[in-house]
GROMACS .gro file of C-alpha atoms in nm:
model
  469
    1MET     CA    1   7.584   8.717  14.916
    2LYS     CA    2   7.877   8.889  15.090
    3GLN     CA    3   8.247   8.939  15.004
    4GLN     CA    4   8.419   8.690  15.230
    5VAL     CA    5   8.653   8.808  15.506
    6GLU     CA    6   8.945   8.588  15.607
    7ARG     CA    7   8.902   8.537  15.981
    8ASN     CA    8   9.269   8.630  16.043
    9LEU     CA    9   9.278   8.924  15.799
   10THR     CA   10   9.457   9.218  15.951
   11PRO     CA   11   9.320   9.558  15.852
   12SER     CA   12   9.565   9.798  15.706
   13LEU     CA   13   9.576  10.179  15.690
   14GLU     CA   14   9.718  10.138  15.335
   15TRP     CA   15   9.362  10.055  15.224
   16LEU     CA   16   9.283  10.417  15.267
   17SER     CA   17   9.489  10.519  14.965
   18ASP     CA   18   9.448  10.202  14.754
   19PRO     CA   19   9.184  10.240  14.481
   20SER     CA   20   9.154   9.863  14.445
   21ILE     CA   21   9.027   9.820  14.807
   22TYR     CA   22   8.692   9.981  14.876
   23ALA     CA   23   8.480   9.697  15.024
   24ILE     CA   24   8.583   9.408  15.235
   25GLY     CA   25   8.328   9.175  15.397
   26ARG     CA   26   8.045   9.406  15.265
   27VAL     CA   27   7.709   9.248  15.164
   28HIS     CA   28   7.637   9.306  14.795
   29ALA     CA   29   7.407   9.598  14.709
   30HIS     CA   30   7.031   9.513  14.694
   31SER     CA   31   6.694   9.688  14.676
   32ASP     CA   32   6.563   9.894  14.964
   33HIS     CA   33   6.239   9.710  15.008
   34ARG     CA   34   6.076   9.641  15.343
   35TYR     CA   35   5.965   9.296  15.458
   36TYR     CA   36   5.734   9.156  15.732
   37GLN     CA   37   5.629   8.828  15.888
   38THR     CA   38   5.259   8.873  15.819
   39LYS     CA   39   5.023   9.031  15.564
   40ASN     CA   40   4.873   9.256  15.829
   41GLU     CA   41   5.208   9.396  15.922
   42ALA     CA   42   5.293   9.448  15.549
   43GLU     CA   43   4.966   9.631  15.486
   44ALA     CA   44   5.022   9.855  15.794
   45LEU     CA   45   5.372   9.953  15.668
   46GLY     CA   46   5.485  10.030  16.025
   47GLU     CA   47   5.816   9.979  16.197
   48MET     CA   48   5.986   9.659  16.094
   49PRO     CA   49   6.002   9.399  16.373
   50TRP     CA   50   6.306   9.251  16.205
   51ARG     CA   51   6.496   9.573  16.240
   52HIS     CA   52   6.663   9.705  16.558
   53SER     CA   53   6.791  10.065  16.570
   54LEU     CA   54   7.142  10.143  16.702
   55ASN     CA   55   7.086  10.517  16.674
   56GLY     CA   56   7.146  10.732  16.985
   57SER     CA   57   7.444  10.772  17.207
   58TRP     CA   58   7.770  10.598  17.121
   59LYS     CA   59   8.107  10.611  17.303
   60PHE     CA   60   8.350  10.830  17.109
   61SER     CA   61   8.719  10.929  17.075
   62TYR     CA   62   8.853  11.189  16.840
   63ALA     CA   63   9.204  11.212  16.686
   64GLN     CA   64   9.359  11.451  16.432
   65ASN     CA   65   9.520  11.166  16.253
   66ALA     CA   66   9.584  10.790  16.255
   67MET     CA   67   9.906  10.831  16.461
   68GLU     CA   68   9.718  10.994  16.751
   69ARG     CA   69   9.416  10.754  16.748
   70GLN     CA   70   9.323  10.494  17.005
   71VAL     CA   71   9.479  10.200  16.815
   72HIS     CA   72   9.355   9.909  17.030
   73PHE     CA   73   9.008  10.045  17.118
   74TYR     CA   74   8.827   9.760  16.932
   75LYS     CA   75   8.966   9.487  17.158
   76GLU     CA   76   8.731   9.321  17.403
   77ASN     CA   77   8.952   9.383  17.700
   78VAL     CA   78   8.987   9.754  17.635
   79SER     CA   79   8.720   9.946  17.815
   80CYS     CA   80   8.566  10.255  17.638
   81ARG     CA   81   8.297  10.323  17.888
   82GLY     CA   82   8.471  10.629  18.025
   83TRP     CA   83   8.474  10.792  17.680
   84LYS     CA   84   8.267  11.088  17.590
   85ASP     CA   85   7.932  11.037  17.407
   86ILE     CA   86   7.847  11.133  17.056
   87LYS     CA   87   7.515  11.126  16.879
   88VAL     CA   88   7.454  10.884  16.589
   89PRO     CA   89   7.347  10.977  16.329
   90GLY     CA   90   7.539  11.296  16.325
   91HIS     CA   91   7.857  11.469  16.192
   92ILE     CA   92   8.170  11.465  16.403
   93GLN     CA   93   8.243  11.833  16.315
   94LEU     CA   94   7.906  11.957  16.429
   95GLN     CA   95   7.940  11.792  16.771
   96GLY     CA   96   8.246  11.969  16.904
   97TYR     CA   97   8.532  11.791  16.721
   98GLY     CA   98   8.741  11.945  16.456
   99GLN     CA   99   8.594  12.202  16.219
  100PRO     CA  100   8.361  12.192  15.922
  101GLN     CA  101   8.519  12.309  15.597
  102TYR     CA  102   8.350  12.446  15.285
  103VAL     CA  103   8.522  12.369  14.956
  104ASN     CA  104   8.390  12.392  14.601
  105THR     CA  105   8.619  12.304  14.302
  106MET     CA  106   8.939  12.245  14.509
  107TYR     CA  107   9.017  11.950  14.727
  108PRO     CA  108   9.019  12.019  15.094
  109TRP     CA  109   9.393  11.963  15.114
  110ASP     CA  110   9.480  12.189  14.808
  111GLY     CA  111   9.724  12.459  14.918
  112HIS     CA  112   9.809  12.276  15.235
  113GLU     CA  113   9.980  11.963  15.109
  114HIS     CA  114  10.103  11.844  14.775
  115LEU     CA  115   9.905  11.521  14.725
  116ARG     CA  116   9.858  11.334  14.399
  117PRO     CA  117   9.582  11.070  14.351
  118PRO     CA  118   9.538  10.836  14.533
  119MET     CA  119   9.755  10.979  14.819
  120ILE     CA  120   9.599  11.095  15.136
  121SER     CA  121   9.735  11.313  15.418
  122GLU     CA  122   9.902  11.137  15.708
  123ASP     CA  123   9.888  11.450  15.928
  124HIS     CA  124   9.535  11.591  15.843
  125ASN     CA  125   9.302  11.301  15.846
  126PRO     CA  126   9.055  11.313  16.137
  127VAL     CA  127   8.969  10.974  16.292
  128GLY     CA  128   8.647  10.905  16.481
  129SER     CA  129   8.655  10.593  16.706
  130TYR     CA  130   8.305  10.483  16.782
  131VAL     CA  131   8.190  10.207  17.030
  132LYS     CA  132   7.836  10.079  17.089
  133TYR     CA  133   7.757   9.809  17.339
  134PHE     CA  134   7.437   9.617  17.249
  135GLU     CA  135   7.255   9.285  17.298
  136VAL     CA  136   7.086   9.086  17.023
  137PRO     CA  137   6.710   9.147  17.035
  138ALA     CA  138   6.502   8.871  17.199
  139GLY     CA  139   6.393   8.601  16.952
  140TRP     CA  140   6.691   8.661  16.718
  141GLU     CA  141   6.923   8.418  16.885
  142GLN     CA  142   6.913   8.152  16.620
  143ARG     CA  143   6.870   8.391  16.325
  144PRO     CA  144   7.133   8.560  16.099
  145VAL     CA  145   7.207   8.914  16.219
  146TYR     CA  146   7.329   9.188  15.982
  147ILE     CA  147   7.424   9.547  16.044
  148SER     CA  148   7.339   9.834  15.808
  149PHE     CA  149   7.520  10.171  15.792
  150GLN     CA  150   7.318  10.394  15.577
  151GLY     CA  151   7.583  10.666  15.544
  152VAL     CA  152   7.939  10.700  15.675
  153GLU     CA  153   8.184  10.959  15.550
  154SER     CA  154   8.420  10.860  15.400
  155ALA     CA  155   8.574  10.526  15.494
  156PHE     CA  156   8.543  10.299  15.799
  157TYR     CA  157   8.668   9.975  15.951
  158ILE     CA  158   8.435   9.766  16.172
  159TRP     CA  159   8.504   9.511  16.451
  160LEU     CA  160   8.270   9.303  16.667
  161ASN     CA  161   8.388   9.164  16.999
  162GLY     CA  162   8.751   9.219  16.899
  163GLU     CA  163   8.726   9.058  16.555
  164PHE     CA  164   8.761   9.240  16.227
  165VAL     CA  165   8.441   9.230  16.030
  166GLY     CA  166   8.503   9.454  15.726
  167TYR     CA  167   8.580   9.779  15.560
  168SER     CA  168   8.387  10.013  15.322
  169GLU     CA  169   8.411  10.339  15.128
  170ASP     CA  170   8.132  10.539  14.957
  171SER     CA  171   7.969  10.794  15.192
  172PHE     CA  172   7.621  10.796  15.048
  173THR     CA  173   7.506  10.437  14.991
  174PRO     CA  174   7.452  10.164  15.251
  175SER     CA  175   7.734   9.947  15.386
  176GLU     CA  176   7.612   9.623  15.529
  177PHE     CA  177   7.788   9.335  15.703
  178ASP     CA  178   7.698   8.989  15.829
  179LEU     CA  179   7.768   8.984  16.200
  180THR     CA  180   7.620   8.636  16.272
  181SER     CA  181   7.953   8.450  16.332
  182TYR     CA  182   8.104   8.726  16.546
  183LEU     CA  183   7.814   8.756  16.800
  184THR     CA  184   7.833   8.636  17.152
  185GLU     CA  185   7.560   8.576  17.419
  186GLY     CA  186   7.482   8.882  17.627
  187GLU     CA  187   7.651   9.211  17.556
  188ASN     CA  188   7.846   9.264  17.238
  189LYS     CA  189   8.105   9.537  17.164
  190LEU     CA  190   8.076   9.703  16.825
  191ALA     CA  191   8.380   9.913  16.727
  192VAL     CA  192   8.384  10.146  16.424
  193GLU     CA  193   8.689  10.347  16.307
  194VAL     CA  194   8.585  10.629  16.064
  195TYR     CA  195   8.832  10.825  15.856
  196GLN     CA  196   8.756  11.157  15.693
  197ARG     CA  197   9.001  11.107  15.406
  198SER     CA  198   9.038  10.797  15.190
  199THR     CA  199   9.064  10.700  14.819
  200GLY     CA  200   8.691  10.788  14.809
  201SER     CA  201   8.771  11.149  14.905
  202TRP     CA  202   8.927  11.199  14.555
  203LEU     CA  203   8.592  11.095  14.410
  204GLU     CA  204   8.380  11.303  14.653
  205ASP     CA  205   8.485  11.655  14.559
  206GLN     CA  206   8.135  11.799  14.564
  207ASP     CA  207   8.046  12.166  14.615
  208PHE     CA  208   7.936  12.135  14.981
  209TRP     CA  209   8.043  12.142  15.343
  210ARG     CA  210   8.295  11.878  15.424
  211PHE     CA  211   8.218  11.668  15.732
  212SER     CA  212   8.283  11.312  15.846
  213GLY     CA  213   8.132  11.048  16.076
  214ILE     CA  214   7.832  10.817  16.092
  215PHE     CA  215   7.574  11.072  15.968
  216ARG     CA  216   7.285  10.836  15.866
  217GLU     CA  217   7.104  10.579  16.066
  218VAL     CA  218   7.249  10.248  16.186
  219TYR     CA  219   7.046   9.943  16.251
  220LEU     CA  220   7.067   9.565  16.302
  221TYR     CA  221   6.844   9.351  16.092
  222THR     CA  222   6.749   8.979  16.069
  223VAL     CA  223   6.578   8.784  15.795
  224PRO     CA  224   6.331   8.494  15.794
  225ASP     CA  225   6.429   8.135  15.693
  226VAL     CA  226   6.346   8.223  15.334
  227HIS     CA  227   6.413   8.589  15.240
  228VAL     CA  228   6.381   8.804  14.931
  229ARG     CA  229   6.724   8.961  14.945
  230ASP     CA  230   6.669   9.160  14.615
  231LEU     CA  231   6.356   9.259  14.434
  232HIS     CA  232   6.333   9.433  14.094
  233VAL     CA  233   5.989   9.539  13.975
  234GLN     CA  234   5.956   9.675  13.619
  235THR     CA  235   5.632   9.810  13.485
  236ASP     CA  236   5.529   9.859  13.133
  237LEU     CA  237   5.230  10.009  12.932
  238ASP     CA  238   5.070   9.922  12.601
  239GLU     CA  239   5.078  10.167  12.303
  240LYS     CA  240   4.773  10.347  12.428
  241PHE     CA  241   4.917  10.383  12.777
  242GLU     CA  242   4.620  10.216  12.932
  243GLN     CA  243   4.695   9.847  12.997
  244GLY     CA  244   4.973   9.781  13.245
  245THR     CA  245   5.201   9.483  13.306
  246LEU     CA  246   5.469   9.422  13.561
  247THR     CA  247   5.753   9.181  13.599
  248ALA     CA  248   5.902   9.104  13.940
  249VAL     CA  249   6.252   8.945  13.953
  250MET     CA  250   6.356   8.812  14.293
  251GLN     CA  251   6.677   8.680  14.446
  252LEU     CA  252   6.618   8.458  14.742
  253ILE     CA  253   6.852   8.354  15.029
  254GLY     CA  254   6.815   8.103  15.312
  255ASN     CA  255   6.622   7.777  15.296
  256SER     CA  256   6.424   7.648  15.000
  257ALA     CA  257   6.101   7.819  14.915
  258SER     CA  258   5.800   7.626  14.781
  259LYS     CA  259   5.612   7.909  14.611
  260VAL     CA  260   5.583   8.289  14.583
  261LEU     CA  261   5.247   8.474  14.557
  262LEU     CA  262   5.216   8.816  14.393
  263GLU     CA  263   4.909   9.035  14.467
  264LEU     CA  264   4.878   9.383  14.314
  265LYS     CA  265   4.646   9.624  14.502
  266ASP     CA  266   4.542   9.975  14.419
  267ARG     CA  267   4.546  10.262  14.671
  268ALA     CA  268   4.198  10.166  14.803
  269GLY     CA  269   4.312   9.812  14.867
  270ASN     CA  270   4.132   9.661  14.578
  271LEU     CA  271   4.305   9.351  14.418
  272VAL     CA  272   4.406   9.436  14.070
  273ALA     CA  273   4.600   9.130  13.960
  274SER     CA  274   4.751   8.819  14.119
  275GLY     CA  275   4.967   8.525  14.027
  276GLU     CA  276   5.187   8.263  14.184
  277SER     CA  277   5.476   8.039  14.091
  278GLU     CA  278   5.661   7.747  14.233
  279VAL     CA  279   6.020   7.814  14.324
  280SER     CA  280   6.324   7.609  14.209
  281GLY     CA  281   6.658   7.760  14.303
  282ASP     CA  282   6.733   8.101  14.446
  283SER     CA  283   6.584   8.326  14.164
  284LEU     CA  284   6.241   8.384  14.028
  285SER     CA  285   6.077   8.599  13.760
  286LEU     CA  286   5.700   8.652  13.754
  287THR     CA  287   5.488   8.871  13.528
  288LEU     CA  288   5.139   8.998  13.592
  289ALA     CA  289   4.885   9.167  13.362
  290ALA     CA  290   4.729   9.452  13.547
  291THR     CA  291   4.473   9.544  13.279
  292LYS     CA  292   4.363   9.914  13.283
  293VAL     CA  293   4.572  10.111  13.532
  294GLN     CA  294   4.590  10.460  13.677
  295LEU     CA  295   4.913  10.619  13.557
  296TRP     CA  296   5.182  10.768  13.777
  297SER     CA  297   5.307  11.124  13.713
  298ALA     CA  298   5.396  11.429  13.926
  299GLU     CA  299   5.049  11.573  13.883
  300ALA     CA  300   4.878  11.236  13.965
  301PRO     CA  301   5.116  11.014  14.158
  302ASN     CA  302   4.904  10.704  14.153
  303LEU     CA  303   5.072  10.422  14.346
  304TYR     CA  304   4.993  10.057  14.366
  305THR     CA  305   5.130   9.812  14.620
  306LEU     CA  306   5.268   9.480  14.510
  307TYR     CA  307   5.261   9.223  14.790
  308VAL     CA  308   5.520   8.939  14.754
  309SER     CA  309   5.430   8.651  14.977
  310VAL     CA  310   5.698   8.384  15.027
  311TYR     CA  311   5.614   8.029  15.149
  312ASN     CA  312   5.877   7.788  15.283
  313ALA     CA  313   5.917   7.418  15.184
  314SER     CA  314   5.645   7.316  15.436
  315GLY     CA  315   5.394   7.561  15.270
  316ASP     CA  316   5.400   7.817  15.558
  317LEU     CA  317   5.396   8.184  15.495
  318VAL     CA  318   5.732   8.323  15.615
  319GLU     CA  319   5.763   8.670  15.460
  320VAL     CA  320   5.553   8.947  15.290
  321VAL     CA  321   5.724   9.225  15.099
  322PRO     CA  322   5.514   9.530  15.028
  323GLN     CA  323   5.657   9.720  14.730
  324LYS     CA  324   5.503  10.048  14.610
  325ILE     CA  325   5.501  10.086  14.232
  326GLY     CA  326   5.390  10.329  13.968
  327PHE     CA  327   5.285  10.260  13.610
  328ARG     CA  328   5.457  10.512  13.392
  329LYS     CA  329   5.666  10.510  13.072
  330PHE     CA  330   5.946  10.754  13.019
  331GLU     CA  331   6.088  10.770  12.671
  332MET     CA  332   6.240  10.989  12.397
  333ILE     CA  333   6.014  11.051  12.102
  334ASP     CA  334   6.175  11.258  11.821
  335LYS     CA  335   6.440  11.376  12.064
  336ILE     CA  336   6.175  11.501  12.303
  337MET     CA  337   6.129  11.356  12.654
  338HIS     CA  338   5.784  11.200  12.707
  339LEU     CA  339   5.607  11.057  13.002
  340ASN     CA  340   5.308  10.834  12.937
  341GLY     CA  341   5.299  10.958  12.572
  342LYS     CA  342   5.300  11.326  12.658
  343ARG     CA  343   5.575  11.578  12.639
  344ILE     CA  344   5.732  11.636  12.977
  345VAL     CA  345   5.870  11.973  13.095
  346PHE     CA  346   6.101  11.957  13.392
  347LYS     CA  347   6.058  12.254  13.632
  348GLY     CA  348   6.328  12.150  13.865
  349VAL     CA  349   6.593  12.233  14.122
  350ASN     CA  350   6.912  12.088  14.256
  351ARG     CA  351   6.880  11.976  14.626
  352HIS     CA  352   7.145  11.899  14.888
  353GLU     CA  353   7.038  11.705  15.191
  354PHE     CA  354   7.093  11.977  15.443
  355ASN     CA  355   6.978  12.110  15.780
  356PRO     CA  356   7.141  12.435  15.905
  357ARG     CA  357   7.202  12.286  16.249
  358PHE     CA  358   7.270  11.922  16.167
  359GLY     CA  359   7.425  11.920  15.822
  360ARG     CA  360   7.349  11.629  15.609
  361SER     CA  361   7.198  11.430  15.899
  362ILE     CA  362   6.850  11.522  15.823
  363THR     CA  363   6.505  11.400  15.937
  364LYS     CA  364   6.165  11.313  15.781
  365GLU     CA  365   6.040  11.651  15.888
  366ASP     CA  366   6.321  11.821  15.688
  367MET     CA  367   6.227  11.624  15.385
  368LEU     CA  368   5.851  11.696  15.412
  369TRP     CA  369   5.936  12.063  15.445
  370ASP     CA  370   6.122  12.041  15.115
  371ILE     CA  371   5.844  11.851  14.941
  372LYS     CA  372   5.593  12.112  15.052
  373THR     CA  373   5.820  12.398  14.937
  374LEU     CA  374   5.867  12.226  14.597
  375LYS     CA  375   5.498  12.182  14.547
  376GLN     CA  376   5.413  12.543  14.658
  377ALA     CA  377   5.665  12.678  14.398
  378ASN     CA  378   5.519  12.456  14.126
  379ILE     CA  379   5.841  12.269  14.104
  380ASN     CA  380   5.800  11.915  13.976
  381ALA     CA  381   6.157  11.774  13.953
  382VAL     CA  382   6.465  11.744  14.172
  383ARG     CA  383   6.818  11.632  14.116
  384THR     CA  384   6.989  11.467  14.408
  385SER     CA  385   7.295  11.687  14.382
  386HIS     CA  386   7.545  11.532  14.409
  387TYR     CA  387   7.502  11.189  14.567
  388PRO     CA  388   7.228  10.934  14.644
  389ASN     CA  389   6.995  11.055  14.912
  390MET     CA  390   6.837  10.864  15.199
  391THR     CA  391   6.581  10.598  15.094
  392LEU     CA  392   6.290  10.791  15.261
  393TRP     CA  393   6.340  11.083  15.015
  394TYR     CA  394   6.265  10.856  14.714
  395GLU     CA  395   5.959  10.714  14.890
  396LEU     CA  396   5.827  11.070  14.948
  397CYS     CA  397   5.890  11.163  14.592
  398ASP     CA  398   5.701  10.849  14.486
  399GLU     CA  399   5.408  10.938  14.712
  400TYR     CA  400   5.373  11.317  14.644
  401GLY     CA  401   5.485  11.319  14.279
  402VAL     CA  402   5.828  11.455  14.218
  403TYR     CA  403   6.043  11.362  13.924
  404VAL     CA  404   6.396  11.264  14.035
  405ILE     CA  405   6.733  11.261  13.871
  406ASP     CA  406   6.925  11.023  14.094
  407GLU     CA  407   7.291  11.114  14.099
  408MET     CA  408   7.586  10.886  14.165
  409ASN     CA  409   7.847  10.981  14.424
  410LEU     CA  410   8.119  11.080  14.183
  411GLU     CA  411   8.284  11.413  14.149
  412SER     CA  412   8.659  11.461  14.082
  413HIS     CA  413   8.643  11.827  13.995
  414GLY     CA  414   8.961  11.920  14.175
  415SER     CA  415   9.173  11.664  13.979
  416TRP     CA  416   9.125  11.835  13.648
  417GLN     CA  417   9.073  12.201  13.745
  418LYS     CA  418   9.360  12.357  13.943
  419MET     CA  419   9.295  12.729  13.994
  420GLY     CA  420   9.169  12.748  13.634
  421ALA     CA  421   9.439  12.531  13.484
  422VAL     CA  422   9.384  12.184  13.343
  423GLU     CA  423   9.659  11.937  13.408
  424PRO     CA  424   9.596  11.594  13.245
  425SER     CA  425   9.842  11.398  13.457
  426TRP     CA  426   9.622  11.452  13.766
  427ASN     CA  427   9.295  11.354  13.604
  428ILE     CA  428   9.083  11.082  13.765
  429PRO     CA  429   8.919  10.857  13.710
  430GLY     CA  430   9.007  10.913  13.342
  431ASN     CA  431   9.082  10.590  13.161
  432LYS     CA  432   9.295  10.460  13.445
  433PRO     CA  433   9.199  10.091  13.497
  434GLU     CA  434   9.286  10.100  13.865
  435TRP     CA  435   8.997  10.345  13.924
  436GLN     CA  436   8.736  10.159  13.724
  437ASP     CA  437   8.612   9.916  13.986
  438ILE     CA  438   8.573  10.166  14.271
  439VAL     CA  439   8.386  10.401  14.043
  440MET     CA  440   8.157  10.130  13.911
  441ASP     CA  441   8.083  10.011  14.267
  442ARG     CA  442   7.930  10.354  14.337
  443ALA     CA  443   7.698  10.332  14.030
  444VAL     CA  444   7.599   9.974  14.111
  445SER     CA  445   7.522  10.056  14.481
  446MET     CA  446   7.299  10.341  14.375
  447VAL     CA  447   7.108  10.166  14.103
  448GLU     CA  448   7.059   9.838  14.300
  449ARG     CA  449   6.922  10.026  14.598
  450ASP     CA  450   6.694  10.265  14.414
  451LYS     CA  451   6.581  10.070  14.107
  452ASN     CA  452   6.216  10.028  14.216
  453HIS     CA  453   6.118  10.391  14.269
  454PRO     CA  454   5.887  10.522  13.993
  455SER     CA  455   5.990  10.884  14.076
  456ILE     CA  456   6.337  10.819  13.930
  457LEU     CA  457   6.330  10.905  13.562
  458ILE     CA  458   6.692  10.973  13.493
  459TRP     CA  459   7.013  10.830  13.633
  460SER     CA  460   7.309  11.065  13.660
  461CYS     CA  461   7.664  10.915  13.630
  462GLY     CA  462   7.799  11.182  13.863
  463ASN     CA  463   7.885  11.550  13.857
  464GLU     CA  464   8.184  11.730  13.718
  465SER     CA  465   8.391  11.416  13.670
  466PHE     CA  466   8.547  11.344  13.328
  467ALA     CA  467   8.881  11.320  13.156
  468GLY     CA  468   8.811  10.973  13.011
  469GLU     CA  469   8.558  10.742  12.851
   0.00000   0.00000   0.00000
């Protein structure tokens, strides 16, 4: 499930300006579902025992550019314990290092350096070197261990115990890596080198404050012997918008499974439908007829929970996935948008993830304040301008009833508008084949993570990025 890393691969700074290199050793994108060991845990929907937070204080070193950075900090025999501390999640520029910069249509380097895509500055590219010492949680010793970075701006390299693990770009979707083969008993040294500028910066020219760093949460996670790596639940309604059906498509990893049980329950916990299937191979598709259902809309956000119970080859229950779903049908009828057979009118706003003190490193309380404000103003729709938001935001929109336009992290405004002039030779991504994969990776990462949220009615391919097919 991951892009392999050659054990002796030497990371290169040239990757930062190479459109063909944007993910090395990264686990492939997958749904954002939760999973638990028992049915009771799944029904409680509490903290996941199979997750271990690395949020908090990390050791940190700042440099104006790559030439001034601590080059060998990731090595096991280099001590970083005397370094200053920085808070994760959080922006580097809001914690005393460098300066935040506000730019709209121009790139941050326009007027300072003459750079053409995919070049990046060698002199003005802040580097944050992060170190976290940790021990593997008790009981995980014989299990696979992964790490998930939910948001890092804009490119980073990762090492564990002196060995190179991987590299990733795309500030606003998760980057995950398999750490299992790099772990050691006792204390482990995790080293992360974050660059503010990369190829991705040419694709992230949004109208907002420019920061960098590990600004969303970081956590370790493990998985059971049989694990639903990816889940895609699709709902449908009959012509009268009364009878519901759902199809769950699963990708499994680990050992062989014997069967999967699906149970659909309403908000009160009543069983609405169930079904089970034997498993052969690592994929499974199962359809349930839910009979008459309560529809999901912004006015009545009726949610059901689908419980996916996975049994190993011995017949033992090893994993339960609780997935919130909504029965709704969004379609165009005579060029008019309809939800559940009725004309839908969007009363919406654009929304940045933002807190005046902490920038885009926001909390659940920030999100709930936004939801409450939307509802008080009779606003029923929001566009995630201009990038995928944190997973929790979509869960809250599902729960409280907010229509979402989920927007891909793609904006190259500055490549086609130079102080009012349009210069075609600069335009990206355009039809340039070397930019296709890095752009598509951003779309895939968004859709694969967010595909199960009923609140998402429209997918946006990005903002102010054109100049090609």
